[in-house]
Amino acid sequence: MHIFDTFKSSINQPLDIIKGHSIVIKREDLIHPIVSGNKFRKLKYILREVIDNNIPQIITFGGAFSNHLAATAKVGNSLGIKTLGIVRGNEWQSKISDSSTLSFCKTEGMHLICISREAYAQKDRSMEVKKILNNYPIYRLIAEGATESLAINGCSEIIEKSDIDFDVICCSVATGSTFAGIIQSSSNIQKIIGFNALKNPSTNDFILSHTNKNNWEINLDYTFGGYAKINPSLISFMNTFYQQYKIPLDPVYTGKMLFAIFDMIKKNKWKYGKNILVIHTGGMQGIVGMNRRLQKKSAQLLSYEKDFF
Ligand SMILES: *Cc1c(COP(=O)(O)O)cnc(C)c1O
């Protein structure tokens, strides 16, 4: 069976009513056991293009715990398309097995080349990356975070016609391409709130250049110090959330967003509507890597790893 046929459509699951605010969660994390959530949405039309043009090779970028690399490796393998992952940080080349994500990518046949952070910052403009690309005669380059129209169009399909009745739609934001897709398919009277997972002042400009709507806002108050940074109160919130609702959150994106929504409602700081749809963008594969990090610090772990891996 074609891997695209194994994706399920996501369901809207009522979560709770808190201080009169009804919260429904869209379970994009359940659309596929490995390629969860927005990473599939982003890849869908890019891969269609790759298949239609018989391109044998995909080259893309990511950090050592990247959901995007894991998704690309898995989908590429299933479709018989070769994948190369260019990884941030040359120290990883000698310790691939220390990253559960990179080990997974390797198992899925992805070739991994780890480069210096300096070269990584410049991507295909750096000499180091240019040299690597020169070895491949035909390939499709996918930017980190897949910041292109095909990816945004794929993400616009997260929102369905029946979601029109929600006052507010919440989504976690890194590059903003998922958020841009959601804005694209939202109605003008809905408010779309993005929760930044990184301190990235350029996200606003990216969104502005990819949408002509103004029904959105990005919240920067719950980044927890930056990308993939965590603290004990976030971990304990995520564990309590799982105990109560049986929904696993990921530590980089959706955990922070739900912490933010609960916190703002409880502190009477939620100034948007009361009929709330929250997008669970997935990212489950990051849990193992985060627990290894927490273990090294002898900190509290995410309790639900064993239920999923
Ligand atoms: C990548 C990712 C995001 C951020 O997506 P962008 O389109 O880069 O903003 C959000 N949630 C999860 C689970 C992700 O893996």
PDB file of N, CA and C in Angstrom, residues 12-85:
ATOM      1  N   ASN A  12     -11.470  15.645  15.849  1.00  0.00           N
ATOM      2  CA  ASN A  12     -11.556  16.696  16.861  1.00  0.00           C
ATOM      3  C   ASN A  12     -12.049  16.066  18.161  1.00  0.00           C
ATOM      4  N   GLN A  13     -11.212  16.112  19.184  1.00  0.00           N
ATOM      5  CA  GLN A  13     -11.555  15.473  20.456  1.00  0.00           C
ATOM      6  C   GLN A  13     -11.840  16.539  21.513  1.00  0.00           C
ATOM      7  N   PRO A  14     -13.070  16.548  22.065  1.00  0.00           N
ATOM      8  CA  PRO A  14     -13.353  17.513  23.131  1.00  0.00           C
ATOM      9  C   PRO A  14     -12.434  17.224  24.321  1.00  0.00           C
ATOM     10  N   LEU A  15     -11.776  18.262  24.833  1.00  0.00           N
ATOM     11  CA  LEU A  15     -10.788  18.045  25.893  1.00  0.00           C
ATOM     12  C   LEU A  15     -11.367  18.368  27.267  1.00  0.00           C
ATOM     13  N   ASP A  16     -11.853  19.609  27.416  1.00  0.00           N
ATOM     14  CA  ASP A  16     -12.308  20.035  28.739  1.00  0.00           C
ATOM     15  C   ASP A  16     -13.033  21.370  28.584  1.00  0.00           C
ATOM     16  N   ILE A  17     -13.728  21.743  29.655  1.00  0.00           N
ATOM     17  CA  ILE A  17     -14.278  23.099  29.713  1.00  0.00           C
ATOM     18  C   ILE A  17     -13.658  23.750  30.939  1.00  0.00           C
ATOM     19  N   ILE A  18     -12.897  24.798  30.728  1.00  0.00           N
ATOM     20  CA  ILE A  18     -12.195  25.449  31.830  1.00  0.00           C
ATOM     21  C   ILE A  18     -12.674  26.896  31.930  1.00  0.00           C
ATOM     22  N   LYS A  19     -13.227  27.233  33.092  1.00  0.00           N
ATOM     23  CA  LYS A  19     -13.777  28.584  33.319  1.00  0.00           C
ATOM     24  C   LYS A  19     -14.653  29.031  32.147  1.00  0.00           C
ATOM     25  N   GLY A  20     -15.483  28.142  31.666  1.00  0.00           N
ATOM     26  CA  GLY A  20     -16.408  28.483  30.591  1.00  0.00           C
ATOM     27  C   GLY A  20     -15.802  28.441  29.194  1.00  0.00           C
ATOM     28  N   HIS A  21     -14.536  28.066  29.106  1.00  0.00           N
ATOM     29  CA  HIS A  21     -13.889  27.966  27.794  1.00  0.00           C
ATOM     30  C   HIS A  21     -13.892  26.511  27.353  1.00  0.00           C
ATOM     31  N   SER A  22     -14.513  26.266  26.213  1.00  0.00           N
ATOM     32  CA  SER A  22     -14.540  24.894  25.705  1.00  0.00           C
ATOM     33  C   SER A  22     -13.293  24.652  24.840  1.00  0.00           C
ATOM     34  N   ILE A  23     -12.544  23.616  25.193  1.00  0.00           N
ATOM     35  CA  ILE A  23     -11.311  23.325  24.450  1.00  0.00           C
ATOM     36  C   ILE A  23     -11.449  21.986  23.717  1.00  0.00           C
ATOM     37  N   VAL A  24     -11.251  22.052  22.400  1.00  0.00           N
ATOM     38  CA  VAL A  24     -11.285  20.843  21.568  1.00  0.00           C
ATOM     39  C   VAL A  24      -9.897  20.696  20.954  1.00  0.00           C
ATOM     40  N   ILE A  25      -9.402  19.456  20.910  1.00  0.00           N
ATOM     41  CA  ILE A  25      -8.051  19.259  20.375  1.00  0.00           C
ATOM     42  C   ILE A  25      -8.096  18.430  19.092  1.00  0.00           C
ATOM     43  N   LYS A  26      -7.464  18.973  18.066  1.00  0.00           N
ATOM     44  CA  LYS A  26      -7.439  18.260  16.781  1.00  0.00           C
ATOM     45  C   LYS A  26      -6.241  17.329  16.788  1.00  0.00           C
ATOM     46  N   ARG A  27      -6.533  16.008  16.745  1.00  0.00           N
ATOM     47  CA  ARG A  27      -5.483  14.999  16.950  1.00  0.00           C
ATOM     48  C   ARG A  27      -4.701  14.700  15.669  1.00  0.00           C
ATOM     49  N   GLU A  28      -3.958  15.696  15.208  1.00  0.00           N
ATOM     50  CA  GLU A  28      -3.076  15.466  14.062  1.00  0.00           C
ATOM     51  C   GLU A  28      -1.936  14.514  14.429  1.00  0.00           C
ATOM     52  N   ASP A  29      -1.727  14.342  15.731  1.00  0.00           N
ATOM     53  CA  ASP A  29      -0.673  13.416  16.170  1.00  0.00           C
ATOM     54  C   ASP A  29      -1.043  11.969  15.858  1.00  0.00           C
ATOM     55  N   LEU A  30      -2.319  11.718  15.595  1.00  0.00           N
ATOM     56  CA  LEU A  30      -2.753  10.331  15.368  1.00  0.00           C
ATOM     57  C   LEU A  30      -2.883   9.964  13.889  1.00  0.00           C
ATOM     58  N   ILE A  31      -2.539  10.893  12.995  1.00  0.00           N
ATOM     59  CA  ILE A  31      -2.783  10.569  11.584  1.00  0.00           C
ATOM     60  C   ILE A  31      -1.864   9.457  11.065  1.00  0.00           C
ATOM     61  N   HIS A  32      -0.715   9.304  11.708  1.00  0.00           N
ATOM     62  CA  HIS A  32       0.196   8.217  11.321  1.00  0.00           C
ATOM     63  C   HIS A  32       1.073   7.888  12.529  1.00  0.00           C
ATOM     64  N   PRO A  33       1.403   6.621  12.744  1.00  0.00           N
ATOM     65  CA  PRO A  33       2.185   6.284  13.939  1.00  0.00           C
ATOM     66  C   PRO A  33       3.577   6.913  13.971  1.00  0.00           C
ATOM     67  N   ILE A  34       4.167   7.174  12.850  1.00  0.00           N
ATOM     68  CA  ILE A  34       5.535   7.725  12.869  1.00  0.00           C
ATOM     69  C   ILE A  34       5.598   9.129  12.283  1.00  0.00           C
ATOM     70  N   VAL A  35       4.976   9.318  11.143  1.00  0.00           N
ATOM     71  CA  VAL A  35       5.041  10.630  10.500  1.00  0.00           C
ATOM     72  C   VAL A  35       3.891  11.474  11.034  1.00  0.00           C
ATOM     73  N   SER A  36       4.042  11.955  12.275  1.00  0.00           N
ATOM     74  CA  SER A  36       2.866  12.562  12.887  1.00  0.00           C
ATOM     75  C   SER A  36       2.690  14.016  12.476  1.00  0.00           C
ATOM     76  N   GLY A  37       1.461  14.409  12.429  1.00  0.00           N
ATOM     77  CA  GLY A  37       1.067  15.807  12.370  1.00  0.00           C
ATOM     78  C   GLY A  37       1.553  16.609  11.194  1.00  0.00           C
ATOM     79  N   ASN A  38       2.021  17.801  11.509  1.00  0.00           N
ATOM     80  CA  ASN A  38       2.265  18.772  10.442  1.00  0.00           C
ATOM     81  C   ASN A  38       3.412  18.379   9.514  1.00  0.00           C
ATOM     82  N   LYS A  39       4.293  17.484   9.950  1.00  0.00           N
ATOM     83  CA  LYS A  39       5.414  17.128   9.079  1.00  0.00           C
ATOM     84  C   LYS A  39       4.930  16.349   7.850  1.00  0.00           C
ATOM     85  N   PHE A  40       3.883  15.570   8.024  1.00  0.00           N
ATOM     86  CA  PHE A  40       3.283  14.922   6.852  1.00  0.00           C
ATOM     87  C   PHE A  40       2.603  15.958   5.968  1.00  0.00           C
ATOM     88  N   ARG A  41       1.834  16.852   6.593  1.00  0.00           N
ATOM     89  CA  ARG A  41       1.125  17.883   5.812  1.00  0.00           C
ATOM     90  C   ARG A  41       2.102  18.676   4.949  1.00  0.00           C
ATOM     91  N   LYS A  42       3.260  18.982   5.536  1.00  0.00           N
ATOM     92  CA  LYS A  42       4.242  19.777   4.797  1.00  0.00           C
ATOM     93  C   LYS A  42       4.849  19.010   3.633  1.00  0.00           C
ATOM     94  N   LEU A  43       5.046  17.708   3.843  1.00  0.00           N
ATOM     95  CA  LEU A  43       5.745  16.928   2.818  1.00  0.00           C
ATOM     96  C   LEU A  43       4.841  16.482   1.679  1.00  0.00           C
ATOM     97  N   LYS A  44       3.544  16.418   1.961  1.00  0.00           N
ATOM     98  CA  LYS A  44       2.626  15.773   1.020  1.00  0.00           C
ATOM     99  C   LYS A  44       2.770  16.259  -0.427  1.00  0.00           C
ATOM    100  N   TYR A  45       2.611  17.550  -0.664  1.00  0.00           N
ATOM    101  CA  TYR A  45       2.638  18.040  -2.053  1.00  0.00           C
ATOM    102  C   TYR A  45       4.054  18.116  -2.615  1.00  0.00           C
ATOM    103  N   ILE A  46       5.032  18.283  -1.718  1.00  0.00           N
ATOM    104  CA  ILE A  46       6.425  18.266  -2.188  1.00  0.00           C
ATOM    105  C   ILE A  46       6.745  16.871  -2.731  1.00  0.00           C
ATOM    106  N   LEU A  47       6.300  15.849  -2.004  1.00  0.00           N
ATOM    107  CA  LEU A  47       6.576  14.476  -2.449  1.00  0.00           C
ATOM    108  C   LEU A  47       5.795  14.104  -3.697  1.00  0.00           C
ATOM    109  N   ARG A  48       4.592  14.633  -3.815  1.00  0.00           N
ATOM    110  CA  ARG A  48       3.841  14.407  -5.064  1.00  0.00           C
ATOM    111  C   ARG A  48       4.653  14.916  -6.246  1.00  0.00           C
ATOM    112  N   GLU A  49       5.208  16.123  -6.066  1.00  0.00           N
ATOM    113  CA  GLU A  49       6.017  16.722  -7.130  1.00  0.00           C
ATOM    114  C   GLU A  49       7.247  15.865  -7.428  1.00  0.00           C
ATOM    115  N   VAL A  50       7.898  15.382  -6.380  1.00  0.00           N
ATOM    116  CA  VAL A  50       9.090  14.535  -6.531  1.00  0.00           C
ATOM    117  C   VAL A  50       8.736  13.258  -7.294  1.00  0.00           C
ATOM    118  N   ILE A  51       7.618  12.647  -6.933  1.00  0.00           N
ATOM    119  CA  ILE A  51       7.193  11.403  -7.598  1.00  0.00           C
ATOM    120  C   ILE A  51       6.828  11.686  -9.059  1.00  0.00           C
ATOM    121  N   ASP A  52       6.021  12.728  -9.276  1.00  0.00           N
ATOM    122  CA  ASP A  52       5.575  13.052 -10.639  1.00  0.00           C
ATOM    123  C   ASP A  52       6.746  13.341 -11.571  1.00  0.00           C
ATOM    124  N   ASN A  53       7.834  13.871 -11.014  1.00  0.00           N
ATOM    125  CA  ASN A  53       8.984  14.209 -11.854  1.00  0.00           C
ATOM    126  C   ASN A  53      10.089  13.158 -11.809  1.00  0.00           C
ATOM    127  N   ASN A  54       9.775  12.017 -11.189  1.00  0.00           N
ATOM    128  CA  ASN A  54      10.764  10.931 -11.089  1.00  0.00           C
ATOM    129  C   ASN A  54      12.096  11.375 -10.507  1.00  0.00           C
ATOM    130  N   ILE A  55      12.050  12.210  -9.507  1.00  0.00           N
ATOM    131  CA  ILE A  55      13.298  12.658  -8.880  1.00  0.00           C
ATOM    132  C   ILE A  55      13.727  11.589  -7.874  1.00  0.00           C
ATOM    133  N   PRO A  56      14.981  11.097  -7.991  1.00  0.00           N
ATOM    134  CA  PRO A  56      15.380   9.947  -7.174  1.00  0.00           C
ATOM    135  C   PRO A  56      15.838  10.287  -5.758  1.00  0.00           C
ATOM    136  N   GLN A  57      16.073  11.578  -5.501  1.00  0.00           N
ATOM    137  CA  GLN A  57      16.794  11.944  -4.273  1.00  0.00           C
ATOM    138  C   GLN A  57      16.205  13.199  -3.632  1.00  0.00           C
ATOM    139  N   ILE A  58      16.041  13.129  -2.322  1.00  0.00           N
ATOM    140  CA  ILE A  58      15.650  14.326  -1.563  1.00  0.00           C
ATOM    141  C   ILE A  58      16.819  14.707  -0.669  1.00  0.00           C
ATOM    142  N   ILE A  59      17.087  15.994  -0.570  1.00  0.00           N
ATOM    143  CA  ILE A  59      18.114  16.460   0.363  1.00  0.00           C
ATOM    144  C   ILE A  59      17.459  17.501   1.277  1.00  0.00           C
ATOM    145  N   THR A  60      17.633  17.317   2.569  1.00  0.00           N
ATOM    146  CA  THR A  60      17.027  18.286   3.480  1.00  0.00           C
ATOM    147  C   THR A  60      17.892  18.498   4.712  1.00  0.00           C
ATOM    148  N   PHE A  61      17.431  19.347   5.607  1.00  0.00           N
ATOM    149  CA  PHE A  61      18.227  19.800   6.754  1.00  0.00           C
ATOM    150  C   PHE A  61      17.472  19.590   8.064  1.00  0.00           C
ATOM    151  N   GLY A  62      18.224  19.431   9.144  1.00  0.00           N
ATOM    152  CA  GLY A  62      17.566  19.370  10.449  1.00  0.00           C
ATOM    153  C   GLY A  62      18.548  19.199  11.587  1.00  0.00           C
ATOM    154  N   GLY A  63      18.081  19.461  12.786  1.00  0.00           N
ATOM    155  CA  GLY A  63      18.885  19.238  13.985  1.00  0.00           C
ATOM    156  C   GLY A  63      18.870  17.756  14.350  1.00  0.00           C
ATOM    157  N   ALA A  64      19.632  17.402  15.373  1.00  0.00           N
ATOM    158  CA  ALA A  64      19.795  15.994  15.740  1.00  0.00           C
ATOM    159  C   ALA A  64      18.519  15.372  16.322  1.00  0.00           C
ATOM    160  N   PHE A  65      17.517  16.207  16.641  1.00  0.00           N
ATOM    161  CA  PHE A  65      16.272  15.653  17.181  1.00  0.00           C
ATOM    162  C   PHE A  65      15.061  16.071  16.340  1.00  0.00           C
ATOM    163  N   SER A  66      15.330  16.375  15.087  1.00  0.00           N
ATOM    164  CA  SER A  66      14.326  16.993  14.224  1.00  0.00           C
ATOM    165  C   SER A  66      13.178  16.053  13.830  1.00  0.00           C
ATOM    166  N   ASN A  67      11.952  16.498  14.086  1.00  0.00           N
ATOM    167  CA  ASN A  67      10.776  15.744  13.636  1.00  0.00           C
ATOM    168  C   ASN A  67      10.739  15.685  12.112  1.00  0.00           C
ATOM    169  N   HIS A  68      11.217  16.746  11.482  1.00  0.00           N
ATOM    170  CA  HIS A  68      11.201  16.829  10.021  1.00  0.00           C
ATOM    171  C   HIS A  68      12.134  15.788   9.389  1.00  0.00           C
ATOM    172  N   LEU A  69      13.330  15.625   9.966  1.00  0.00           N
ATOM    173  CA  LEU A  69      14.248  14.615   9.425  1.00  0.00           C
ATOM    174  C   LEU A  69      13.638  13.222   9.555  1.00  0.00           C
ATOM    175  N   ALA A  70      13.057  12.931  10.735  1.00  0.00           N
ATOM    176  CA  ALA A  70      12.467  11.608  10.955  1.00  0.00           C
ATOM    177  C   ALA A  70      11.343  11.353   9.949  1.00  0.00           C
ATOM    178  N   ALA A  71      10.498  12.345   9.748  1.00  0.00           N
ATOM    179  CA  ALA A  71       9.375  12.186   8.821  1.00  0.00           C
ATOM    180  C   ALA A  71       9.865  11.996   7.391  1.00  0.00           C
ATOM    181  N   THR A  72      10.854  12.796   6.986  1.00  0.00           N
ATOM    182  CA  THR A  72      11.374  12.706   5.618  1.00  0.00           C
ATOM    183  C   THR A  72      12.017  11.341   5.378  1.00  0.00           C
ATOM    184  N   ALA A  73      12.767  10.862   6.372  1.00  0.00           N
ATOM    185  CA  ALA A  73      13.418   9.562   6.236  1.00  0.00           C
ATOM    186  C   ALA A  73      12.375   8.462   6.041  1.00  0.00           C
ATOM    187  N   LYS A  74      11.344   8.505   6.869  1.00  0.00           N
ATOM    188  CA  LYS A  74      10.318   7.459   6.824  1.00  0.00           C
ATOM    189  C   LYS A  74       9.540   7.485   5.496  1.00  0.00           C
ATOM    190  N   VAL A  75       9.071   8.656   5.123  1.00  0.00           N
ATOM    191  CA  VAL A  75       8.270   8.751   3.903  1.00  0.00           C
ATOM    192  C   VAL A  75       9.123   8.434   2.677  1.00  0.00           C
ATOM    193  N   GLY A  76      10.347   8.956   2.659  1.00  0.00           N
ATOM    194  CA  GLY A  76      11.246   8.683   1.540  1.00  0.00           C
ATOM    195  C   GLY A  76      11.470   7.181   1.371  1.00  0.00           C
ATOM    196  N   ASN A  77      11.744   6.520   2.474  1.00  0.00           N
ATOM    197  CA  ASN A  77      11.993   5.075   2.443  1.00  0.00           C
ATOM    198  C   ASN A  77      10.775   4.332   1.902  1.00  0.00           C
ATOM    199  N   SER A  78       9.608   4.702   2.389  1.00  0.00           N
ATOM    200  CA  SER A  78       8.386   4.013   1.950  1.00  0.00           C
ATOM    201  C   SER A  78       8.112   4.214   0.467  1.00  0.00           C
ATOM    202  N   LEU A  79       8.541   5.362  -0.059  1.00  0.00           N
ATOM    203  CA  LEU A  79       8.254   5.650  -1.464  1.00  0.00           C
ATOM    204  C   LEU A  79       9.399   5.252  -2.389  1.00  0.00           C
ATOM    205  N   GLY A  80      10.475   4.724  -1.807  1.00  0.00           N
ATOM    206  CA  GLY A  80      11.625   4.349  -2.618  1.00  0.00           C
ATOM    207  C   GLY A  80      12.402   5.543  -3.144  1.00  0.00           C
ATOM    208  N   ILE A  81      12.354   6.653  -2.410  1.00  0.00           N
ATOM    209  CA  ILE A  81      13.128   7.832  -2.795  1.00  0.00           C
ATOM    210  C   ILE A  81      14.297   7.948  -1.816  1.00  0.00           C
ATOM    211  N   LYS A  82      15.498   8.151  -2.343  1.00  0.00           N
ATOM    212  CA  LYS A  82      16.664   8.261  -1.462  1.00  0.00           C
ATOM    213  C   LYS A  82      16.606   9.573  -0.685  1.00  0.00           C
ATOM    214  N   THR A  83      17.093   9.533   0.541  1.00  0.00           N
ATOM    215  CA  THR A  83      17.095  10.767   1.338  1.00  0.00           C
ATOM    216  C   THR A  83      18.478  11.026   1.909  1.00  0.00           C
ATOM    217  N   LEU A  84      18.850  12.290   1.878  1.00  0.00           N
ATOM    218  CA  LEU A  84      20.069  12.742   2.552  1.00  0.00           C
ATOM    219  C   LEU A  84      19.656  13.796   3.570  1.00  0.00           C
ATOM    220  N   GLY A  85      20.083  13.612   4.807  1.00  0.00           N
ATOM    221  CA  GLY A  85      19.832  14.608   5.842  1.00  0.00           C
ATOM    222  C   GLY A  85      21.121  15.319   6.182  1.00  0.00           C
TER     223      GLY A  85
END
